[in-house]
Short mmCIF file of C-alpha atoms in Angstrom, two decimals:
data_model
loop_
_atom_site.label_atom_id
_atom_site.label_comp_id
_atom_site.label_asym_id
_atom_site.label_seq_id
_atom_site.Cartn_x
_atom_site.Cartn_y
_atom_site.Cartn_z
CA MET A 1 53.22 -6.99 -32.26
CA THR A 2 53.06 -5.66 -28.70
CA ARG A 3 51.19 -2.58 -29.90
CA GLN A 4 48.54 -4.70 -31.65
CA ILE A 5 48.07 -6.79 -28.51
CA ARG A 6 47.57 -3.63 -26.45
CA TRP A 7 44.96 -2.37 -28.93
CA ALA A 8 43.15 -5.72 -28.89
CA ALA A 9 43.19 -5.79 -25.09
CA ALA A 10 41.84 -2.25 -24.91
CA PHE A 11 39.12 -3.08 -27.41
CA CYS A 12 38.13 -6.18 -25.41
CA LEU A 13 38.07 -4.11 -22.23
CA LEU A 14 35.81 -1.55 -23.93
CA LEU A 15 33.43 -4.31 -25.09
CA THR A 16 33.34 -5.73 -21.57
CA ALA A 17 32.51 -2.29 -20.14
CA LEU A 18 29.75 -1.80 -22.69
CA LEU A 19 28.31 -5.22 -21.87
CA LEU A 20 28.33 -4.40 -18.17
CA LEU A 21 26.68 -1.04 -18.79
CA ASN A 22 23.98 -2.67 -20.92
CA ALA A 23 23.36 -5.32 -18.28
CA ALA A 24 23.09 -2.58 -15.64
CA ARG A 25 20.67 -0.64 -17.88
CA ILE A 26 18.46 -3.70 -18.30
CA GLN A 27 18.61 -4.71 -14.63
CA LEU A 28 18.15 -1.26 -13.11
CA VAL A 29 16.56 1.09 -15.63
CA GLN A 30 14.39 -1.22 -17.72
CA SER A 31 13.61 -3.91 -15.14
CA ALA A 32 10.09 -2.62 -14.54
CA THR A 33 9.35 -2.72 -18.27
CA TYR A 34 10.37 -6.36 -18.49
CA ASP A 35 8.64 -7.25 -15.21
CA ASP A 36 5.35 -5.78 -16.42
CA ASN A 37 5.52 -7.31 -19.89
CA PRO A 38 2.50 -9.66 -20.32
CA ALA A 39 4.77 -12.20 -22.02
CA ASN A 40 6.95 -12.48 -18.89
CA ARG A 41 5.46 -15.22 -16.72
CA ARG A 42 8.29 -15.29 -14.21
CA GLN A 43 6.65 -12.64 -12.04
CA ALA A 44 3.34 -14.55 -11.97
CA ILE A 45 5.13 -17.83 -11.27
CA ALA A 46 7.01 -16.21 -8.39
CA ARG A 47 3.84 -14.56 -7.08
CA TYR A 48 1.98 -17.85 -6.81
CA SER A 49 4.98 -19.90 -5.69
CA GLN A 50 4.09 -19.39 -2.02
CA PRO A 51 0.84 -19.25 -0.03
CA ARG A 52 -0.84 -15.86 0.05
CA GLY A 53 -1.22 -14.17 3.44
CA ASP A 54 -4.65 -14.37 5.01
CA ILE A 55 -7.47 -11.95 5.84
CA TYR A 56 -8.72 -12.29 9.41
CA VAL A 57 -12.06 -11.63 11.10
CA ASP A 58 -12.02 -11.55 14.89
CA GLY A 59 -8.70 -13.38 15.01
CA ARG A 60 -9.65 -16.18 12.63
CA PRO A 61 -8.69 -16.45 8.95
CA VAL A 62 -11.50 -16.31 6.40
CA THR A 63 -9.11 -17.03 3.53
CA GLY A 64 -6.57 -19.73 2.77
CA SER A 65 -4.35 -21.15 0.01
CA LYS A 66 -4.42 -24.48 -1.82
CA ASP A 67 -1.35 -26.19 -3.30
CA THR A 68 -2.32 -27.28 -6.82
CA GLY A 69 1.11 -28.58 -7.82
CA GLU A 70 0.87 -26.62 -11.07
CA GLN A 71 3.14 -23.90 -12.42
CA LEU A 72 1.00 -21.23 -10.71
CA ARG A 73 1.17 -23.30 -7.59
CA TYR A 74 -1.06 -21.76 -4.92
CA GLU A 75 -4.71 -20.81 -5.44
CA ARG A 76 -6.83 -18.70 -3.10
CA THR A 77 -9.53 -20.37 -0.99
CA TYR A 78 -12.30 -18.80 1.10
CA LYS A 79 -14.15 -19.84 4.24
CA ASN A 80 -17.78 -18.70 4.26
CA GLY A 81 -16.99 -16.96 0.99
CA PRO A 82 -20.42 -15.42 0.25
CA LEU A 83 -20.68 -14.05 3.79
CA TYR A 84 -17.40 -12.14 3.57
CA ALA A 85 -17.17 -11.48 -0.19
CA PRO A 86 -17.95 -7.72 0.18
CA VAL A 87 -15.02 -7.51 2.62
CA THR A 88 -12.40 -9.76 1.05
CA GLY A 89 -13.27 -9.47 -2.63
CA TYR A 90 -11.58 -12.07 -4.83
CA ALA A 91 -7.97 -12.85 -5.78
CA SER A 92 -7.92 -14.57 -9.15
CA GLN A 93 -4.94 -15.77 -11.17
CA VAL A 94 -6.79 -14.63 -14.31
CA TYR A 95 -9.12 -11.78 -13.35
CA GLY A 96 -7.05 -9.88 -10.82
CA SER A 97 -8.34 -8.85 -7.40
CA THR A 98 -10.91 -6.63 -5.69
CA PHE A 99 -11.58 -5.00 -2.31
CA LEU A 100 -9.17 -6.01 0.48
CA GLU A 101 -7.52 -8.60 -1.75
CA ASN A 102 -6.63 -5.68 -4.02
CA SER A 103 -6.03 -2.76 -1.66
CA GLU A 104 -3.87 -4.89 0.69
CA ASP A 105 -2.30 -6.97 -2.08
CA ARG A 106 1.32 -6.07 -1.33
CA VAL A 107 1.01 -7.18 2.28
CA LEU A 108 -0.85 -10.38 1.38
CA ALA A 109 1.53 -11.24 -1.49
CA GLY A 110 4.65 -10.55 0.57
CA THR A 111 5.92 -7.71 -1.64
CA SER A 112 5.35 -4.85 0.81
CA PRO A 113 8.57 -3.18 2.03
CA LEU A 114 7.02 -3.21 5.50
CA LEU A 115 7.55 -6.97 5.62
CA ALA A 116 11.26 -6.85 4.72
CA PRO A 117 13.79 -7.37 7.53
CA LEU A 118 15.86 -4.41 6.28
CA PRO A 119 15.03 -1.29 4.20
CA LEU A 120 15.28 -1.94 0.43
CA TRP A 121 15.95 -5.62 1.15
CA GLY A 122 13.34 -6.77 -1.35
CA ASP A 123 14.67 -4.46 -4.07
CA LEU A 124 18.17 -5.83 -3.61
CA THR A 125 17.37 -9.54 -3.32
CA ARG A 126 14.16 -9.54 -5.41
CA GLU A 127 12.88 -12.22 -3.04
CA LEU A 128 9.32 -12.42 -1.73
CA GLN A 129 8.76 -12.32 1.99
CA PRO A 130 6.10 -14.67 3.42
CA GLY A 131 2.65 -13.14 2.93
CA GLY A 132 1.46 -10.89 5.75
CA ARG A 133 -1.89 -10.89 7.53
CA VAL A 134 -4.71 -8.35 7.30
CA HIS A 135 -6.91 -8.13 10.39
CA THR A 136 -10.30 -6.54 9.75
CA THR A 137 -12.64 -4.61 12.04
CA ILE A 138 -15.60 -6.87 11.14
CA VAL A 139 -17.60 -8.44 13.98
CA PRO A 140 -18.73 -11.93 12.86
CA ALA A 141 -22.02 -11.94 14.80
CA MET A 142 -23.04 -8.61 13.25
CA GLN A 143 -21.96 -9.73 9.78
CA ARG A 144 -24.02 -12.91 10.16
CA ALA A 145 -27.06 -11.02 11.48
CA ALA A 146 -26.99 -8.69 8.47
CA PHE A 147 -26.46 -11.50 5.98
CA ASP A 148 -29.24 -13.67 7.42
CA GLY A 149 -31.57 -10.67 7.74
CA LEU A 150 -31.27 -9.81 4.05
CA GLY A 151 -31.81 -13.47 3.23
CA GLY A 152 -30.65 -13.30 -0.37
CA ARG A 153 -32.82 -10.30 -1.29
CA GLN A 154 -31.07 -7.57 -3.20
CA GLY A 155 -29.77 -5.12 -0.67
CA ALA A 156 -26.94 -4.15 1.64
CA VAL A 157 -26.04 -3.39 5.25
CA ALA A 158 -23.24 -1.22 6.63
CA ALA A 159 -22.54 -0.86 10.35
CA VAL A 160 -19.92 1.36 11.98
CA GLU A 161 -18.72 2.18 15.47
CA PRO A 162 -19.54 5.89 15.97
CA SER A 163 -16.67 6.62 18.36
CA THR A 164 -13.93 5.27 16.06
CA GLY A 165 -15.27 4.78 12.52
CA LYS A 166 -14.55 1.04 12.59
CA ILE A 167 -16.70 -0.84 10.07
CA LEU A 168 -18.35 -3.62 12.07
CA ALA A 169 -20.41 -5.20 9.27
CA LEU A 170 -20.39 -4.86 5.49
CA VAL A 171 -22.86 -7.09 3.66
CA SER A 172 -24.19 -7.17 0.10
CA THR A 173 -26.70 -9.69 -1.24
CA PRO A 174 -27.17 -11.74 -3.33
CA SER A 175 -23.56 -12.79 -2.91
CA TYR A 176 -21.16 -15.29 -4.45
CA ASP A 177 -18.20 -17.49 -3.49
CA PRO A 178 -14.94 -15.73 -4.48
CA GLY A 179 -13.20 -19.10 -4.59
CA LEU A 180 -15.02 -19.87 -7.84
CA LEU A 181 -12.70 -17.41 -9.59
CA SER A 182 -9.41 -18.39 -7.98
CA GLY A 183 -7.92 -20.78 -10.54
CA ASN A 184 -7.01 -20.46 -14.20
CA ASP A 185 -8.95 -23.44 -15.54
CA VAL A 186 -12.10 -23.62 -17.66
CA SER A 187 -14.41 -23.69 -14.64
CA ALA A 188 -13.11 -20.30 -13.44
CA ALA A 189 -13.85 -18.80 -16.86
CA ARG A 190 -17.35 -20.28 -16.85
CA ASN A 191 -18.02 -18.97 -13.34
CA TRP A 192 -16.77 -15.53 -14.36
CA SER A 193 -19.13 -15.42 -17.33
CA ARG A 194 -22.09 -16.70 -15.33
CA LEU A 195 -21.63 -14.29 -12.42
CA ASN A 196 -21.18 -11.28 -14.70
CA ALA A 197 -24.26 -12.22 -16.74
CA ALA A 198 -26.54 -12.64 -13.69
CA ALA A 199 -29.23 -9.95 -13.58
CA SER A 200 -28.97 -9.82 -9.78
CA LYS A 201 -25.31 -8.71 -10.04
CA PRO A 202 -23.93 -10.87 -7.21
CA MET A 203 -20.41 -9.44 -7.61
CA LEU A 204 -21.64 -5.85 -7.14
CA ASN A 205 -20.74 -4.62 -3.67
CA ARG A 206 -23.93 -2.74 -2.96
CA ALA A 207 -22.69 -1.56 0.44
CA ILE A 208 -19.93 0.69 -0.93
CA ARG A 209 -20.11 0.66 -4.74
CA GLN A 210 -23.84 1.24 -5.41
CA THR A 211 -25.74 4.46 -4.73
CA TYR A 212 -29.49 4.65 -4.15
CA PRO A 213 -32.02 7.44 -3.62
CA PRO A 214 -32.10 7.61 0.20
CA GLY A 215 -35.73 8.72 0.46
CA SER A 216 -36.87 9.90 3.86
CA ALA A 217 -33.67 8.70 5.54
CA PHE A 218 -32.13 11.88 4.08
CA LYS A 219 -34.46 13.98 6.25
CA VAL A 220 -31.84 13.64 9.01
CA VAL A 221 -29.55 15.81 6.86
CA THR A 222 -32.31 18.32 6.11
CA ALA A 223 -33.23 18.55 9.79
CA ALA A 224 -29.58 19.17 10.67
CA ALA A 225 -29.38 21.96 8.08
CA ALA A 226 -32.58 23.57 9.36
CA LEU A 227 -31.40 23.49 12.98
CA ASP A 228 -27.83 24.61 12.28
CA SER A 229 -28.96 27.50 10.05
CA GLY A 230 -31.52 28.74 12.56
CA VAL A 231 -34.50 28.19 10.24
CA ILE A 232 -35.87 25.98 13.05
CA THR A 233 -35.32 27.18 16.60
CA ASP A 234 -38.14 25.29 18.32
CA VAL A 235 -38.81 21.69 17.24
CA ASP A 236 -42.30 21.86 18.74
CA ALA A 237 -43.39 25.07 17.04
CA PRO A 238 -45.73 24.84 14.01
CA THR A 239 -44.12 25.31 10.61
CA ASP A 240 -45.58 27.13 7.63
CA SER A 241 -46.10 23.94 5.61
CA PRO A 242 -49.30 23.52 3.62
CA ASP A 243 -50.53 20.04 2.73
CA PRO A 244 -50.30 19.48 -0.19
CA TYR A 245 -47.27 21.66 -0.85
CA ARG A 246 -47.02 23.16 -4.33
CA LEU A 247 -43.41 23.10 -5.50
CA PRO A 248 -42.22 26.70 -6.06
CA GLY A 249 -42.95 28.07 -9.52
CA THR A 250 -44.77 24.90 -10.64
CA SER A 251 -48.23 23.37 -10.59
CA THR A 252 -46.87 20.14 -9.08
CA ALA A 253 -48.34 19.30 -5.68
CA LEU A 254 -46.40 17.21 -3.19
CA GLY A 255 -48.42 15.23 -0.66
CA ASN A 256 -47.90 12.91 2.28
CA GLU A 257 -48.58 9.28 3.07
CA VAL A 258 -49.77 10.18 6.58
CA LYS A 259 -52.25 12.66 8.04
CA GLY A 260 -51.55 15.56 10.35
CA CYS A 261 -48.66 17.07 8.35
CA GLU A 262 -50.18 20.49 7.61
CA ASN A 263 -48.08 23.10 9.44
CA ALA A 264 -46.68 20.27 11.55
CA SER A 265 -43.81 20.86 13.95
CA LEU A 266 -40.37 19.46 13.12
CA ARG A 267 -40.83 16.86 15.86
CA HIS A 268 -44.09 15.56 14.40
CA ALA A 269 -42.83 15.78 10.82
CA PHE A 270 -39.68 13.83 11.66
CA THR A 271 -41.49 11.17 13.69
CA TRP A 272 -44.10 10.55 10.99
CA SER A 273 -42.00 11.50 7.96
CA CYS A 274 -43.97 14.40 6.49
CA ASN A 275 -42.72 15.13 2.98
CA THR A 276 -44.30 18.55 2.75
CA VAL A 277 -42.61 19.92 5.87
CA PHE A 278 -39.13 18.82 4.83
CA ALA A 279 -39.51 19.91 1.21
CA ARG A 280 -40.50 23.37 2.42
CA LEU A 281 -37.66 23.39 4.97
CA GLY A 282 -35.11 22.60 2.26
CA VAL A 283 -36.28 25.59 0.22
CA ASP A 284 -36.26 27.86 3.29
CA VAL A 285 -32.73 26.76 4.27
CA GLY A 286 -31.51 27.43 0.73
CA LEU A 287 -29.28 25.58 -1.68
CA GLY A 288 -25.96 26.81 -0.26
CA ALA A 289 -26.68 25.74 3.32
CA MET A 290 -28.28 22.45 2.26
CA ALA A 291 -25.35 21.55 0.01
CA GLY A 292 -22.86 22.58 2.69
CA THR A 293 -24.52 20.41 5.32
CA ALA A 294 -24.74 17.45 2.95
CA GLN A 295 -21.05 17.81 2.12
CA ARG A 296 -20.08 17.89 5.80
CA PHE A 297 -21.95 14.60 6.19
CA GLY A 298 -19.83 13.16 3.36
CA PHE A 299 -21.91 13.76 0.23
CA ASN A 300 -19.97 14.92 -2.85
CA THR A 301 -16.72 13.82 -1.17
CA ARG A 302 -14.56 12.04 -3.72
CA GLY A 303 -11.72 9.70 -2.94
CA LEU A 304 -13.10 8.05 0.20
CA ARG A 305 -11.33 4.72 0.78
CA ILE A 306 -11.79 2.15 3.54
CA PRO A 307 -9.15 1.19 2.07
CA SER A 308 -11.21 -0.05 -0.93
CA PRO A 309 -12.63 2.89 -2.92
CA VAL A 310 -16.19 3.97 -2.08
CA ALA A 311 -18.62 5.36 -4.66
CA THR A 312 -19.35 9.08 -4.26
CA SER A 313 -22.74 9.94 -2.77
CA ASN A 314 -24.41 12.86 -4.51
CA PHE A 315 -26.28 16.03 -3.56
CA ASP A 316 -26.52 18.46 -6.47
CA THR A 317 -25.00 21.90 -5.95
CA SER A 318 -26.83 23.51 -8.87
CA MET A 319 -30.63 23.25 -8.67
CA ASP A 320 -33.74 25.36 -8.90
CA GLN A 321 -36.16 25.53 -5.99
CA PRO A 322 -38.48 22.65 -7.07
CA GLN A 323 -35.46 20.39 -7.47
CA LEU A 324 -34.11 21.52 -4.10
CA ALA A 325 -37.46 20.71 -2.47
CA LEU A 326 -37.36 17.16 -3.86
CA SER A 327 -33.68 16.73 -3.02
CA SER A 328 -34.41 17.71 0.57
CA ILE A 329 -36.60 14.61 0.96
CA GLY A 330 -34.05 12.30 -0.66
CA GLN A 331 -35.43 12.45 -4.19
CA TYR A 332 -34.44 14.07 -7.51
CA ASP A 333 -30.69 13.36 -8.04
CA THR A 334 -29.82 12.74 -4.39
CA THR A 335 -28.13 9.32 -4.05
CA ALA A 336 -26.12 7.61 -1.33
CA THR A 337 -24.27 4.40 -0.60
CA PRO A 338 -25.37 2.39 2.44
CA LEU A 339 -21.99 3.19 4.03
CA GLN A 340 -22.66 6.91 3.55
CA MET A 341 -26.03 6.63 5.30
CA ALA A 342 -24.41 4.67 8.14
CA MET A 343 -22.02 7.64 8.43
CA VAL A 344 -25.04 9.96 8.70
CA ALA A 345 -26.44 7.94 11.62
CA SER A 346 -22.96 7.70 13.16
CA ALA A 347 -22.45 11.47 13.05
CA VAL A 348 -25.71 12.01 14.95
CA ALA A 349 -24.76 9.35 17.49
CA SER A 350 -21.31 10.87 18.10
CA GLY A 351 -22.42 14.46 18.66
CA GLY A 352 -21.75 15.63 15.11
CA ASP A 353 -18.16 14.30 14.96
CA LEU A 354 -17.93 12.37 11.68
CA LYS A 355 -15.25 9.69 11.93
CA ALA A 356 -13.47 8.32 8.86
CA PRO A 357 -14.73 4.77 8.27
CA TYR A 358 -12.07 2.06 8.05
CA LEU A 359 -12.03 -1.70 7.57
CA VAL A 360 -8.47 -2.75 8.44
CA ASP A 361 -7.72 -2.92 12.16
CA ARG A 362 -4.02 -3.78 11.66
CA THR A 363 -1.62 -5.63 9.38
CA THR A 364 1.06 -8.02 10.60
CA ASP A 365 3.84 -10.12 9.16
CA SER A 366 3.54 -13.89 8.91
CA SER A 367 4.62 -14.34 12.53
CA GLY A 368 2.00 -11.92 13.84
CA ASP A 369 4.20 -8.89 14.53
CA THR A 370 2.37 -5.65 13.74
CA VAL A 371 3.64 -3.72 10.73
CA SER A 372 0.88 -1.10 10.48
CA LEU A 373 -1.81 0.07 12.86
CA PRO A 374 -4.41 2.50 11.46
CA GLN A 375 -5.66 5.05 13.98
CA PRO A 376 -9.20 6.46 14.21
CA ARG A 377 -9.45 9.96 12.81
CA SER A 378 -12.14 12.57 12.48
CA LEU A 379 -13.16 13.70 9.01
CA ARG A 380 -14.87 16.83 10.27
CA GLN A 381 -17.47 18.23 12.66
CA ALA A 382 -20.57 17.70 10.53
CA PHE A 383 -22.85 19.96 12.59
CA ASN A 384 -23.26 21.64 15.95
CA PRO A 385 -23.24 19.32 19.00
CA ALA A 386 -26.45 21.00 20.20
CA THR A 387 -28.04 20.07 16.86
CA ALA A 388 -26.83 16.50 17.34
CA SER A 389 -28.56 16.37 20.72
CA VAL A 390 -31.86 17.42 19.16
CA LEU A 391 -31.48 14.95 16.29
CA ARG A 392 -30.76 12.11 18.72
CA GLU A 393 -33.96 12.98 20.57
CA LEU A 394 -35.97 13.03 17.34
CA MET A 395 -34.53 9.73 16.13
CA VAL A 396 -35.38 8.08 19.46
CA GLU A 397 -38.99 9.25 19.08
CA VAL A 398 -39.15 7.66 15.61
CA VAL A 399 -38.38 4.29 17.23
CA GLU A 400 -40.46 4.76 20.36
CA LYS A 401 -43.56 6.36 18.82
CA GLY A 402 -43.29 6.63 15.04
CA THR A 403 -42.46 4.72 11.87
CA GLY A 404 -39.43 2.87 13.27
CA ARG A 405 -40.97 0.91 16.14
CA ASN A 406 -39.81 -2.39 14.63
CA ALA A 407 -36.24 -1.40 15.57
CA ALA A 408 -36.87 -1.06 19.30
CA ILE A 409 -34.58 -3.11 21.58
CA PRO A 410 -35.58 -3.65 25.23
CA GLY A 411 -33.00 -2.27 27.63
CA ALA A 412 -31.29 -0.08 25.02
CA VAL A 413 -31.68 3.42 23.65
CA VAL A 414 -32.30 3.24 19.90
CA GLY A 415 -32.68 6.06 17.41
CA GLY A 416 -33.70 5.60 13.79
CA LYS A 417 -35.19 6.99 10.62
CA THR A 418 -37.18 5.13 7.98
CA GLY A 419 -37.14 5.78 4.28
CA THR A 420 -39.01 4.34 1.31
CA ALA A 421 -37.73 5.74 -1.96
CA GLN A 422 -40.00 5.03 -4.90
CA HIS A 423 -38.64 5.81 -8.32
CA GLY A 424 -39.11 5.43 -12.04
CA TYR A 425 -41.64 7.00 -14.36
CA GLY A 426 -45.04 7.08 -12.68
CA ASN A 427 -43.62 5.34 -9.59
CA THR A 428 -43.40 2.08 -11.55
CA GLY A 429 -39.85 1.36 -10.36
CA LEU A 430 -39.31 -1.05 -7.51
CA PRO A 431 -39.14 0.83 -4.19
CA TYR A 432 -36.06 0.89 -1.98
CA ALA A 433 -36.62 0.34 1.74
CA TRP A 434 -34.20 2.22 4.01
CA PHE A 435 -33.58 2.29 7.72
CA ILE A 436 -30.71 4.12 9.41
CA SER A 437 -30.20 3.88 13.14
CA TRP A 438 -27.90 3.82 16.15
CA ALA A 439 -28.07 1.94 19.43
CA GLN A 440 -26.69 2.69 22.88
CA PRO A 441 -26.59 0.35 25.89
CA ALA A 442 -28.76 1.66 28.71
CA ASP A 443 -25.75 1.73 31.07
CA SER A 444 -23.41 3.46 28.62
CA ALA A 445 -22.82 7.11 27.83
CA THR A 446 -22.01 6.50 24.16
CA PRO A 447 -23.71 4.65 21.31
CA ALA A 448 -22.08 1.35 20.35
CA VAL A 449 -23.16 1.00 16.75
CA ALA A 450 -24.70 2.87 13.82
CA VAL A 451 -26.38 0.94 11.00
CA ALA A 452 -27.78 1.56 7.54
CA VAL A 453 -29.94 -1.00 5.72
CA VAL A 454 -31.29 -0.82 2.19
CA VAL A 455 -33.49 -3.48 0.61
CA GLU A 456 -34.49 -3.58 -3.05
CA ASP A 457 -37.00 -6.40 -3.25
CA ALA A 458 -38.29 -7.59 -6.63
CA SER A 459 -40.65 -10.11 -5.03
CA ALA A 460 -42.30 -7.87 -2.45
CA VAL A 461 -45.86 -6.67 -2.78
CA ARG A 462 -45.62 -2.92 -3.37
CA ASP A 463 -47.64 -1.96 -0.30
CA ASP A 464 -45.62 -4.30 1.96
CA ILE A 465 -42.17 -2.87 1.36
CA SER A 466 -41.20 -0.03 3.69
CA GLY A 467 -38.25 1.09 5.70
CA GLY A 468 -40.05 0.38 8.94
CA GLY A 469 -41.54 -2.91 7.81
CA ILE A 470 -38.62 -4.63 6.08
CA ALA A 471 -35.37 -2.78 6.78
CA ALA A 472 -35.90 -1.91 10.47
CA PRO A 473 -36.00 -5.55 11.72
CA ILE A 474 -32.71 -6.23 9.91
CA ALA A 475 -31.13 -3.18 11.53
CA ARG A 476 -32.46 -4.30 14.92
CA ALA A 477 -30.80 -7.73 14.57
CA VAL A 478 -27.48 -6.13 13.64
CA MET A 479 -27.71 -3.64 16.51
CA GLU A 480 -28.54 -6.42 18.98
CA ALA A 481 -25.38 -8.25 17.91
CA GLY A 482 -23.44 -5.00 18.28
CA LEU A 483 -24.83 -4.37 21.76
CA ALA A 484 -23.94 -7.93 22.78
CA ARG A 485 -20.39 -7.26 21.62
CA ALA A 486 -20.27 -4.00 23.58
CA GLY A 487 -21.41 -5.85 26.71
CA GLN A 488 -18.83 -8.65 26.51
CA SER A 489 -16.61 -8.72 29.57
CA GLU A 490 -14.12 -11.17 28.10
CA PRO A 491 -12.05 -9.90 25.19
CA GLY A 492 -11.78 -12.20 22.24
CA GLN A 493 -15.22 -13.78 22.70
CA ARG A 494 -16.59 -14.75 19.31
CA GLU A 495 -20.32 -15.00 19.55
CA GLY A 496 -22.15 -15.99 16.42
CA TRP A 497 -19.12 -17.31 14.55
CA PRO A 498 -20.36 -19.58 11.76
CA GLU A 499 -19.41 -23.24 11.83
CA PRO A 500 -15.96 -23.91 10.31
CA GLY A 501 -16.17 -24.76 6.65
CA ARG A 502 -19.82 -23.81 6.35
CA GLN A 503 -20.57 -22.23 2.99
CA GLU A 504 -23.45 -19.85 2.49
CA TRP A 505 -24.76 -19.31 -1.00
CA PRO A 506 -28.16 -17.67 -1.14
CA GLY A 507 -30.19 -18.35 -4.24
CA GLN A 508 -29.29 -16.03 -7.05
CA GLN A 509 -32.11 -13.72 -8.01
CA GLU A 510 -32.48 -13.33 -11.72
CA GLY A 511 -34.99 -10.50 -11.63
CA PRO A 512 -34.57 -7.27 -13.59
CA GLY A 513 -31.45 -5.30 -12.79
CA GLN A 514 -31.90 -2.15 -10.74
CA GLN A 515 -31.19 1.21 -12.31
CA GLU A 516 -30.93 4.48 -10.44
CA GLU A 517 -33.78 6.70 -11.57
CA TRP A 518 -35.54 9.82 -10.40
CA PRO A 519 -37.73 8.79 -7.46
CA GLN A 520 -41.16 10.39 -7.62
CA ARG A 521 -42.66 9.60 -4.27
CA GLN A 522 -41.66 8.23 -0.91
CA GLU A 523 -43.32 7.28 2.33
#
């Protein structure tokens, strides 16, 4: 009898060990599989059981949380949602998240290990920490100036600080209120369907996720390539540039929208945007040097994040000479995001030092203690500092004497470059108006802000839309707000902050959607 009892006890002990091993396997090895199973709602219930951390602009939250009393208890709310939608994105219980709500999700949701009091604390306790805070680099007065300047037209603005790479404004219009997608009820589904069906694409972040033909704004890159390569050694010397210019090996003649471009100097061609001079310069510089310069500016660079991913701007590396000529004036397959073109202006303003753009100034825990502090960093030296000095001089002349006079600011040094990229078969596509610029206080040694503006306007009369006529005044307003910020003596001043609770929702344009096509002519 004793022997049988010992066997039974041993068997029970073996079963207990196997049960413990299986429990350990499920808890440790297969836990992620069960956590990620769509049928498991416990993770979602836990995620929304506490308020989400907030996103801050200039020390004030532009997000919040609402207690619904439901199983998924807390929903996301937004203050001035359309104004900051390209920055925050949305956080939806049904449709996921975008932009900062996505890239900083672990901090905001309280799941980041940085928020835990001890290493691996969250893995051991499986408890959420209170949601952290994400402080952005956005300046509210500049954001408002860009938003109001666009006025609901399809377009975008990106502004950066040349010395650091901080993104000071990031606007895309028409916009939308991210709070419309927060819940999991029928209204959220209807809003999702309506916003996605809108021809004006209000949820498209045109500032970082849409690329456009840059038109004559790209001539800054071509001028840098010509100066760096030694093709141009004297900006006042005549160039060998016939008007019209026949594209190499073809019968296609390229002309200009202004007079005086035949054999014009680089200074005159830049100030008045002569297509023929820059098309010829691109061919003389050659594909290798042009592509190399474009890449140093940030074109063809994949994986750029701010921390949200940025669409890749394109300059083809395999072209014949006619295509290279067109690419050198921002046509053919050359495309760029507004942020990329702000980086072009920023590199000129900072002596050729291209800073990595970034949108998060710091992250903190719920009590305000810093958990991460991004540092400015240089991506690369885009071109020679001596070339940057010449380009700064040329861009100033554009504003003082040429096509960019609408961007002039009394008491400040402003440099700019216009661009009007027309596209589509037979130039029937709607033109894009560009203006890129930088501004420097008269009493400062360094520029305070670099800006890129693009406007695609379905309602504009064709002859009225131009970089200098429509985009330059918007850039001027943003730069003025940036200069005011640079001149503030008191830290923490918040000029231009919109009234609390004010909601901006520009009318949704339902015009034809914009498609990137081969531009055929520009200013």
